[in-house]
Amino acid sequence: MLVPKLRKLSRIWPILLSIGIIISLFIIWPRSQPEKYPRDDPDYVSLRLLEGQKSYVDNRGIQVVVGHYIGDSVDTLQNPNITEDLFSDLINKNMFNPRPYEGKDGNPVMIPPKDFLLMKQLFHINRFNLMASDRIPLNRTLPDVRKKMCISRYSGSKHLPSTSVIIVFHNEAWSTLLRTVHSVIGRSPRHLLHEIILVDDFSDRDFLGAPLDEYVKRLEVPTKVLRAEKRIGLVNARLMGAGDATGQILTFLDAHCECTVGWLEPLLTSVAEDRKRLVSPVIDIINDDTFAYTRSFEMHWGAFNWDLHFRWLTLGGSKLEQRRGDIVAPFKTPAMAGGLFSMDREYFFELGGYDDQMQIWGGENLELSFRAWQCGGSVEIAPCSHVGHLFRKSSPYTFPGGVGEILYSNLARVALVWMDEWAEFYFKFNPEADRVRDKQQIRARLALREQLQCKNFEWYLDNVWPQHFFPKDDRFFGKIIHSKTKACLMRPPAKGTYAQPFGSAILEPCFPTPQLIQMFVMTPEGVIVTDESICLDAPERDTHHEKPKVRITACSGQRRQKWHYDIQTKTMVHIGSKMCLQPAAKKEEGLVISTCNANVEQQWDLEAVPWK
Ligand code: LR7
Ligand code: MN
């Protein structure tokens, strides 16, 4: 081992020279490179620095929606630059080739232009920049992104139960998988790591076979690789890992994470205080193009939209007030993202493990969140624990049976077992899920719900997520129709994997069959809210405009979002300004509020739509 190293020393000057060249490129690049690819090209490779980006709002100002993607799969290759042969050759190669400086401190990786073509081809294998990942060392440094207070808060956590870390994977890249493992080992107190269990969900890449078995033998924490004999999906892979684990606490991670310093102590502390807690870290962002590490906003909690897609929502109003005194204390969340959390091992099984009928991907995070809450546990986020996750725009692997069928079957199971009347709401407006509803055998899960004497979904909504935007018997749900034109109030449509909830409220012809995009909830407090927690909003005072614009924006609980519907006059009165809702003079300008008059322009009909 030593001799080759010495020999290399004599060749050090050319290395220094190339480092010099690379460093200067590093400095010149971002300025001198013109943007080669249009922004909306999925192959657009970003070399921009993401400095200052501190939340899930992306660089176009759009809230990034995670846990919601349905990508095309790798077996239908669409990149014309790459032949099937080349692809199957590349796919089995481990091209891990680290350079000590790349990705250091979470900085973005720079790829020289001569490698752009190959880089773009490799991107398709895992749907992230594999070339960039393969240049970053397994033990790259990351900034300590915790609030200062976190350090002292957990400095005394010596006597905590230890954890088994379970990482399931299907055809993960070597570099991302092992960077996950090394970040666990390198950034956890040794005595808190009981073992690491990698569960291979029937990968077919050569390097994930024997070479992986060999590699993990040399790690300083007992690490094993369990292998599924057929593709079993992430739920059953996690069950396999949990069944084998012997640590007192289970900690699950996706196979492309990077833990930061101090990540583990807050999770274990919280579970040790109350064994019925499921605790997630704050999930930071590893960029899929550059592998830059971006700290994400700590004041988000997890919930879901009307289609049962996971969403991050900003903690607002009273919830934030409550946290004033102790902003780094773990806080309760209606749902977890799903991939990264710790919980007591025995409690995991007491609570029913996972629904083993769930296939491949999706839905299990809500299922577990509902089950925990409704059956006496809780779900939390520990803001002092930060773990990076590589967010992708599409899914790289196959969904045997079809993405739709799998995802909707999983979600149908969640709804049928846990959501009571709100299951009807879900099926009514989600025909894809409704189609697979009757195929679900859920008797065992209903028996579990019975046996654990779990509370109902109404309790969950009222107590765990009182800010929710679902219909309920105490509120209006349906269409808001402009009496004169018979047009329906509508939210701007969401596009692709990004929700674009903000903009003007618009009036469009009503759809003949009820569509969620034209449905609104009006709460007893006078909030007009629709899916994605967006509210009808107007300024309480606007000295510049006679007819201030009405917008559709994130619900804030403020007075500017409160309305009163007068049944007699059929007017929708904005409480803060005492003005009335009406269409703007030009259709494309949407809606405004204006001094109330008895004019027909200001008349609205609230047409309730049955939702269950
Ligand atoms: O068939 C499969 N077998 C597997 O072993 C499919 C997937 N997997 C593995 C996969 O290799 C990965 O390690 O399962 C893990 C999760 O799959 P991803 O990374 O494709 O999922 P994701 O990060 O896009 O999706 C989120 O939602 C999923 C719903 O089923 C899971 O709960 C993921 O764990 C979850 N990820 C996170 O919570 C990370 C933060 C994202 C957010 C918000
Ligand atoms: Mn993931």
PDB file of C-alpha atoms in Angstrom, residues 331-469:
ATOM      1  CA  PHE A 331     -42.618  19.872  16.925  1.00  0.00           C
ATOM      2  CA  LYS A 332     -45.589  17.766  15.961  1.00  0.00           C
ATOM      3  CA  THR A 333     -46.440  17.345  12.295  1.00  0.00           C
ATOM      4  CA  PRO A 334     -49.564  15.887  10.643  1.00  0.00           C
ATOM      5  CA  ALA A 335     -47.470  13.712   8.324  1.00  0.00           C
ATOM      6  CA  MET A 336     -43.908  12.745   7.558  1.00  0.00           C
ATOM      7  CA  ALA A 337     -42.114  12.712   4.224  1.00  0.00           C
ATOM      8  CA  GLY A 338     -41.557   9.023   4.806  1.00  0.00           C
ATOM      9  CA  GLY A 339     -37.974   8.128   4.038  1.00  0.00           C
ATOM     10  CA  LEU A 340     -36.055   9.469   7.003  1.00  0.00           C
ATOM     11  CA  PHE A 341     -37.178   8.837  10.562  1.00  0.00           C
ATOM     12  CA  SER A 342     -36.450   7.098  13.842  1.00  0.00           C
ATOM     13  CA  MET A 343     -38.830   5.101  15.999  1.00  0.00           C
ATOM     14  CA  ASP A 344     -38.729   2.500  18.739  1.00  0.00           C
ATOM     15  CA  ARG A 345     -38.289  -0.963  17.226  1.00  0.00           C
ATOM     16  CA  GLU A 346     -40.806  -2.736  19.433  1.00  0.00           C
ATOM     17  CA  TYR A 347     -43.295   0.049  18.952  1.00  0.00           C
ATOM     18  CA  PHE A 348     -42.835  -0.229  15.176  1.00  0.00           C
ATOM     19  CA  PHE A 349     -44.173  -3.785  15.334  1.00  0.00           C
ATOM     20  CA  GLU A 350     -46.811  -3.059  17.991  1.00  0.00           C
ATOM     21  CA  LEU A 351     -48.158  -0.412  15.673  1.00  0.00           C
ATOM     22  CA  GLY A 352     -48.394  -2.889  12.826  1.00  0.00           C
ATOM     23  CA  GLY A 353     -45.107  -2.381  10.956  1.00  0.00           C
ATOM     24  CA  TYR A 354     -46.134  -1.352   7.479  1.00  0.00           C
ATOM     25  CA  ASP A 355     -48.985  -2.392   5.214  1.00  0.00           C
ATOM     26  CA  ASP A 356     -47.197  -5.205   3.415  1.00  0.00           C
ATOM     27  CA  GLN A 357     -49.687  -5.085   0.558  1.00  0.00           C
ATOM     28  CA  MET A 358     -48.259  -1.767  -0.552  1.00  0.00           C
ATOM     29  CA  GLN A 359     -46.193  -2.121  -3.701  1.00  0.00           C
ATOM     30  CA  ILE A 360     -42.954  -0.493  -4.913  1.00  0.00           C
ATOM     31  CA  TRP A 361     -43.347   3.176  -3.955  1.00  0.00           C
ATOM     32  CA  GLY A 362     -45.779   5.666  -2.478  1.00  0.00           C
ATOM     33  CA  GLY A 363     -48.444   6.084   0.152  1.00  0.00           C
ATOM     34  CA  GLU A 364     -46.673   4.366   3.023  1.00  0.00           C
ATOM     35  CA  ASN A 365     -45.628   7.669   4.557  1.00  0.00           C
ATOM     36  CA  LEU A 366     -49.235   8.817   4.956  1.00  0.00           C
ATOM     37  CA  GLU A 367     -50.349   5.378   6.057  1.00  0.00           C
ATOM     38  CA  LEU A 368     -47.782   5.310   8.829  1.00  0.00           C
ATOM     39  CA  SER A 369     -48.468   8.910   9.822  1.00  0.00           C
ATOM     40  CA  PHE A 370     -52.233   8.372  10.096  1.00  0.00           C
ATOM     41  CA  ARG A 371     -51.750   5.106  11.926  1.00  0.00           C
ATOM     42  CA  ALA A 372     -49.324   6.614  14.413  1.00  0.00           C
ATOM     43  CA  TRP A 373     -51.561   9.582  15.170  1.00  0.00           C
ATOM     44  CA  GLN A 374     -54.870   7.758  15.195  1.00  0.00           C
ATOM     45  CA  CYS A 375     -53.582   4.867  17.281  1.00  0.00           C
ATOM     46  CA  GLY A 376     -51.965   6.746  20.133  1.00  0.00           C
ATOM     47  CA  GLY A 377     -48.540   7.746  18.832  1.00  0.00           C
ATOM     48  CA  SER A 378     -47.263  10.959  17.293  1.00  0.00           C
ATOM     49  CA  VAL A 379     -45.137  12.234  14.441  1.00  0.00           C
ATOM     50  CA  GLU A 380     -42.534  14.922  14.954  1.00  0.00           C
ATOM     51  CA  ILE A 381     -39.802  16.890  13.269  1.00  0.00           C
ATOM     52  CA  ALA A 382     -36.620  17.609  15.202  1.00  0.00           C
ATOM     53  CA  PRO A 383     -35.270  20.920  13.871  1.00  0.00           C
ATOM     54  CA  CYS A 384     -31.788  20.288  15.261  1.00  0.00           C
ATOM     55  CA  SER A 385     -31.384  17.189  13.118  1.00  0.00           C
ATOM     56  CA  HIS A 386     -30.452  17.906   9.511  1.00  0.00           C
ATOM     57  CA  VAL A 387     -30.074  15.236   6.850  1.00  0.00           C
ATOM     58  CA  GLY A 388     -29.616  15.929   3.153  1.00  0.00           C
ATOM     59  CA  HIS A 389     -31.683  14.035   0.621  1.00  0.00           C
ATOM     60  CA  LEU A 390     -31.093  13.933  -3.097  1.00  0.00           C
ATOM     61  CA  PHE A 391     -34.306  15.200  -4.654  1.00  0.00           C
ATOM     62  CA  ARG A 392     -35.036  14.024  -8.162  1.00  0.00           C
ATOM     63  CA  LYS A 393     -37.521  15.265 -10.702  1.00  0.00           C
ATOM     64  CA  SER A 394     -38.479  11.821 -11.884  1.00  0.00           C
ATOM     65  CA  SER A 395     -38.169   8.234 -10.860  1.00  0.00           C
ATOM     66  CA  PRO A 396     -35.339   6.162 -12.336  1.00  0.00           C
ATOM     67  CA  TYR A 397     -36.625   2.687 -11.763  1.00  0.00           C
ATOM     68  CA  THR A 398     -39.361   0.488 -13.133  1.00  0.00           C
ATOM     69  CA  PHE A 399     -42.786   0.209 -11.563  1.00  0.00           C
ATOM     70  CA  PRO A 400     -43.781  -3.342 -12.497  1.00  0.00           C
ATOM     71  CA  GLY A 401     -47.510  -3.206 -13.110  1.00  0.00           C
ATOM     72  CA  GLY A 402     -47.484   0.476 -14.028  1.00  0.00           C
ATOM     73  CA  VAL A 403     -46.873   3.625 -12.020  1.00  0.00           C
ATOM     74  CA  GLY A 404     -50.527   4.611 -11.885  1.00  0.00           C
ATOM     75  CA  GLU A 405     -51.854   1.269 -10.801  1.00  0.00           C
ATOM     76  CA  ILE A 406     -49.245   0.944  -8.062  1.00  0.00           C
ATOM     77  CA  LEU A 407     -49.412   4.430  -6.649  1.00  0.00           C
ATOM     78  CA  TYR A 408     -53.204   4.614  -6.733  1.00  0.00           C
ATOM     79  CA  SER A 409     -53.586   1.168  -5.200  1.00  0.00           C
ATOM     80  CA  ASN A 410     -51.332   2.213  -2.338  1.00  0.00           C
ATOM     81  CA  LEU A 411     -53.248   5.442  -1.840  1.00  0.00           C
ATOM     82  CA  ALA A 412     -56.588   3.654  -2.104  1.00  0.00           C
ATOM     83  CA  ARG A 413     -55.430   1.437   0.759  1.00  0.00           C
ATOM     84  CA  VAL A 414     -54.510   4.461   2.860  1.00  0.00           C
ATOM     85  CA  ALA A 415     -57.916   6.010   2.253  1.00  0.00           C
ATOM     86  CA  LEU A 416     -59.932   2.825   2.784  1.00  0.00           C
ATOM     87  CA  VAL A 417     -58.262   1.869   6.023  1.00  0.00           C
ATOM     88  CA  TRP A 418     -57.767   5.210   7.730  1.00  0.00           C
ATOM     89  CA  MET A 419     -59.805   8.045   6.266  1.00  0.00           C
ATOM     90  CA  ASP A 420     -63.465   7.120   6.864  1.00  0.00           C
ATOM     91  CA  GLU A 421     -65.800   9.597   5.045  1.00  0.00           C
ATOM     92  CA  TRP A 422     -62.802  11.388   3.583  1.00  0.00           C
ATOM     93  CA  ALA A 423     -62.033   8.232   1.625  1.00  0.00           C
ATOM     94  CA  GLU A 424     -65.268   8.887  -0.261  1.00  0.00           C
ATOM     95  CA  PHE A 425     -64.083  12.404  -0.970  1.00  0.00           C
ATOM     96  CA  TYR A 426     -60.815  11.030  -2.317  1.00  0.00           C
ATOM     97  CA  PHE A 427     -62.429   8.420  -4.550  1.00  0.00           C
ATOM     98  CA  LYS A 428     -65.083  10.786  -5.805  1.00  0.00           C
ATOM     99  CA  PHE A 429     -62.523  13.100  -7.308  1.00  0.00           C
ATOM    100  CA  ASN A 430     -59.773  10.596  -8.142  1.00  0.00           C
ATOM    101  CA  PRO A 431     -61.128   8.184 -10.727  1.00  0.00           C
ATOM    102  CA  GLU A 432     -57.744   6.429 -11.061  1.00  0.00           C
ATOM    103  CA  ALA A 433     -57.894   5.459  -7.413  1.00  0.00           C
ATOM    104  CA  ASP A 434     -61.584   4.666  -7.583  1.00  0.00           C
ATOM    105  CA  ARG A 435     -60.865   2.180 -10.357  1.00  0.00           C
ATOM    106  CA  VAL A 436     -58.573   0.081  -8.144  1.00  0.00           C
ATOM    107  CA  ARG A 437     -60.590   0.534  -4.966  1.00  0.00           C
ATOM    108  CA  ASP A 438     -62.459  -2.756  -5.071  1.00  0.00           C
ATOM    109  CA  LYS A 439     -59.333  -4.791  -5.667  1.00  0.00           C
ATOM    110  CA  GLN A 440     -57.936  -3.918  -2.257  1.00  0.00           C
ATOM    111  CA  GLN A 441     -57.977  -6.548   0.416  1.00  0.00           C
ATOM    112  CA  ILE A 442     -57.798  -4.607   3.589  1.00  0.00           C
ATOM    113  CA  ARG A 443     -59.359  -6.857   6.172  1.00  0.00           C
ATOM    114  CA  ALA A 444     -56.117  -7.391   8.074  1.00  0.00           C
ATOM    115  CA  ARG A 445     -55.459  -3.659   8.276  1.00  0.00           C
ATOM    116  CA  LEU A 446     -58.995  -2.901   9.448  1.00  0.00           C
ATOM    117  CA  ALA A 447     -58.565  -5.576  12.094  1.00  0.00           C
ATOM    118  CA  LEU A 448     -55.375  -3.865  13.183  1.00  0.00           C
ATOM    119  CA  ARG A 449     -57.212  -0.545  13.454  1.00  0.00           C
ATOM    120  CA  GLU A 450     -59.833  -2.266  15.580  1.00  0.00           C
ATOM    121  CA  GLN A 451     -57.307  -4.067  17.742  1.00  0.00           C
ATOM    122  CA  LEU A 452     -55.332  -0.914  18.440  1.00  0.00           C
ATOM    123  CA  GLN A 453     -58.588   0.968  19.122  1.00  0.00           C
ATOM    124  CA  CYS A 454     -57.574   3.786  16.873  1.00  0.00           C
ATOM    125  CA  LYS A 455     -59.374   7.096  16.701  1.00  0.00           C
ATOM    126  CA  ASN A 456     -61.197   8.170  13.563  1.00  0.00           C
ATOM    127  CA  PHE A 457     -60.074  10.497  10.827  1.00  0.00           C
ATOM    128  CA  GLU A 458     -62.269  13.331  12.007  1.00  0.00           C
ATOM    129  CA  TRP A 459     -60.372  13.292  15.284  1.00  0.00           C
ATOM    130  CA  TYR A 460     -57.146  13.431  13.325  1.00  0.00           C
ATOM    131  CA  LEU A 461     -58.259  16.433  11.279  1.00  0.00           C
ATOM    132  CA  ASP A 462     -59.652  18.303  14.295  1.00  0.00           C
ATOM    133  CA  ASN A 463     -56.774  17.659  16.633  1.00  0.00           C
ATOM    134  CA  VAL A 464     -53.656  17.011  14.636  1.00  0.00           C
ATOM    135  CA  TRP A 465     -54.279  19.305  11.693  1.00  0.00           C
ATOM    136  CA  PRO A 466     -56.926  21.880  12.630  1.00  0.00           C
ATOM    137  CA  GLN A 467     -55.595  24.142   9.850  1.00  0.00           C
ATOM    138  CA  HIS A 468     -56.511  21.541   7.209  1.00  0.00           C
ATOM    139  CA  PHE A 469     -58.352  22.507   4.022  1.00  0.00           C
TER     140      PHE A 469
END
